[in-house]
Amino acid sequence: MSGLLAEKIGMTQVFDKNGDRVSVTV
């Protein structure tokens, strides 16, 4: 899993290719 990594834990945590975590509510 490289690049965009999305974990579904209520709120989707999206990791960009730089490794920065961006919290996106879906």
PDB file of N, CA and C in Angstrom:
ATOM      1  N   MET A   1       0.836  -1.202   0.000  1.00  0.00           N
ATOM      2  CA  MET A   1       0.000   0.000   0.000  1.00  0.00           C
ATOM      3  C   MET A   1       0.875   1.258   0.000  1.00  0.00           C
ATOM      4  N   SER A   2       1.048   1.847  -1.147  1.00  0.00           N
ATOM      5  CA  SER A   2       1.843   3.065  -1.234  1.00  0.00           C
ATOM      6  C   SER A   2       1.022   4.155  -1.896  1.00  0.00           C
ATOM      7  N   GLY A   3       1.333   5.396  -1.580  1.00  0.00           N
ATOM      8  CA  GLY A   3       0.571   6.505  -2.145  1.00  0.00           C
ATOM      9  C   GLY A   3      -0.602   6.840  -1.247  1.00  0.00           C
ATOM     10  N   LEU A   4      -1.808   6.804  -1.812  1.00  0.00           N
ATOM     11  CA  LEU A   4      -2.997   7.133  -1.029  1.00  0.00           C
ATOM     12  C   LEU A   4      -3.450   5.933  -0.212  1.00  0.00           C
ATOM     13  N   LEU A   5      -3.485   6.130   1.105  1.00  0.00           N
ATOM     14  CA  LEU A   5      -3.924   5.061   1.979  1.00  0.00           C
ATOM     15  C   LEU A   5      -5.147   5.530   2.753  1.00  0.00           C
ATOM     16  N   ALA A   6      -6.250   4.837   2.598  1.00  0.00           N
ATOM     17  CA  ALA A   6      -7.480   5.249   3.275  1.00  0.00           C
ATOM     18  C   ALA A   6      -7.909   4.184   4.264  1.00  0.00           C
ATOM     19  N   GLU A   7      -8.055   4.583   5.525  1.00  0.00           N
ATOM     20  CA  GLU A   7      -8.531   3.662   6.554  1.00  0.00           C
ATOM     21  C   GLU A   7      -9.918   4.078   6.975  1.00  0.00           C
ATOM     22  N   LYS A   8     -10.855   3.123   6.983  1.00  0.00           N
ATOM     23  CA  LYS A   8     -12.219   3.457   7.368  1.00  0.00           C
ATOM     24  C   LYS A   8     -12.424   3.163   8.842  1.00  0.00           C
ATOM     25  N   ILE A   9     -12.376   4.214   9.636  1.00  0.00           N
ATOM     26  CA  ILE A   9     -12.641   4.077  11.067  1.00  0.00           C
ATOM     27  C   ILE A   9     -13.626   5.167  11.453  1.00  0.00           C
ATOM     28  N   GLY A  10     -14.845   5.070  10.915  1.00  0.00           N
ATOM     29  CA  GLY A  10     -15.818   6.127  11.154  1.00  0.00           C
ATOM     30  C   GLY A  10     -15.477   7.314  10.284  1.00  0.00           C
ATOM     31  N   MET A  11     -14.305   7.880  10.546  1.00  0.00           N
ATOM     32  CA  MET A  11     -13.794   8.968   9.717  1.00  0.00           C
ATOM     33  C   MET A  11     -12.678   8.407   8.846  1.00  0.00           C
ATOM     34  N   THR A  12     -12.691   8.782   7.596  1.00  0.00           N
ATOM     35  CA  THR A  12     -11.684   8.266   6.679  1.00  0.00           C
ATOM     36  C   THR A  12     -10.401   9.073   6.787  1.00  0.00           C
ATOM     37  N   GLN A  13      -9.325   8.392   7.160  1.00  0.00           N
ATOM     38  CA  GLN A  13      -8.034   9.064   7.236  1.00  0.00           C
ATOM     39  C   GLN A  13      -7.275   8.821   5.937  1.00  0.00           C
ATOM     40  N   VAL A  14      -7.048   9.905   5.210  1.00  0.00           N
ATOM     41  CA  VAL A  14      -6.383   9.787   3.917  1.00  0.00           C
ATOM     42  C   VAL A  14      -4.933  10.243   4.031  1.00  0.00           C
ATOM     43  N   PHE A  15      -4.025   9.368   3.614  1.00  0.00           N
ATOM     44  CA  PHE A  15      -2.604   9.706   3.627  1.00  0.00           C
ATOM     45  C   PHE A  15      -2.165   9.988   2.197  1.00  0.00           C
ATOM     46  N   ASP A  16      -1.612  11.182   1.984  1.00  0.00           N
ATOM     47  CA  ASP A  16      -1.161  11.499   0.635  1.00  0.00           C
ATOM     48  C   ASP A  16       0.237  10.927   0.394  1.00  0.00           C
ATOM     49  N   LYS A  17       0.746  11.138  -0.793  1.00  0.00           N
ATOM     50  CA  LYS A  17       2.033  10.549  -1.176  1.00  0.00           C
ATOM     51  C   LYS A  17       3.195  11.122  -0.376  1.00  0.00           C
ATOM     52  N   ASN A  18       2.974  12.276   0.276  1.00  0.00           N
ATOM     53  CA  ASN A  18       4.024  12.891   1.077  1.00  0.00           C
ATOM     54  C   ASN A  18       4.039  12.331   2.493  1.00  0.00           C
ATOM     55  N   GLY A  19       2.967  11.611   2.848  1.00  0.00           N
ATOM     56  CA  GLY A  19       2.907  11.021   4.177  1.00  0.00           C
ATOM     57  C   GLY A  19       2.151  11.895   5.152  1.00  0.00           C
ATOM     58  N   ASP A  20       1.500  12.923   4.629  1.00  0.00           N
ATOM     59  CA  ASP A  20       0.718  13.797   5.501  1.00  0.00           C
ATOM     60  C   ASP A  20      -0.684  13.238   5.652  1.00  0.00           C
ATOM     61  N   ARG A  21      -1.176  13.250   6.888  1.00  0.00           N
ATOM     62  CA  ARG A  21      -2.505  12.686   7.133  1.00  0.00           C
ATOM     63  C   ARG A  21      -3.565  13.764   7.008  1.00  0.00           C
ATOM     64  N   VAL A  22      -4.527  13.509   6.160  1.00  0.00           N
ATOM     65  CA  VAL A  22      -5.634  14.440   5.977  1.00  0.00           C
ATOM     66  C   VAL A  22      -6.922  13.741   6.370  1.00  0.00           C
ATOM     67  N   SER A  23      -7.620  14.294   7.356  1.00  0.00           N
ATOM     68  CA  SER A  23      -8.858  13.679   7.810  1.00  0.00           C
ATOM     69  C   SER A  23     -10.028  14.163   6.949  1.00  0.00           C
ATOM     70  N   VAL A  24     -10.690  13.218   6.305  1.00  0.00           N
ATOM     71  CA  VAL A  24     -11.804  13.571   5.437  1.00  0.00           C
ATOM     72  C   VAL A  24     -13.077  12.903   5.950  1.00  0.00           C
ATOM     73  N   THR A  25     -14.086  13.701   6.209  1.00  0.00           N
ATOM     74  CA  THR A  25     -15.354  13.148   6.687  1.00  0.00           C
ATOM     75  C   THR A  25     -16.221  12.761   5.499  1.00  0.00           C
ATOM     76  N   VAL A  26     -16.727  11.543   5.534  1.00  0.00           N
ATOM     77  CA  VAL A  26     -17.541  11.078   4.421  1.00  0.00           C
ATOM     78  C   VAL A  26     -18.937  10.749   4.892  1.00  0.00           C
TER      79      VAL A  26
END
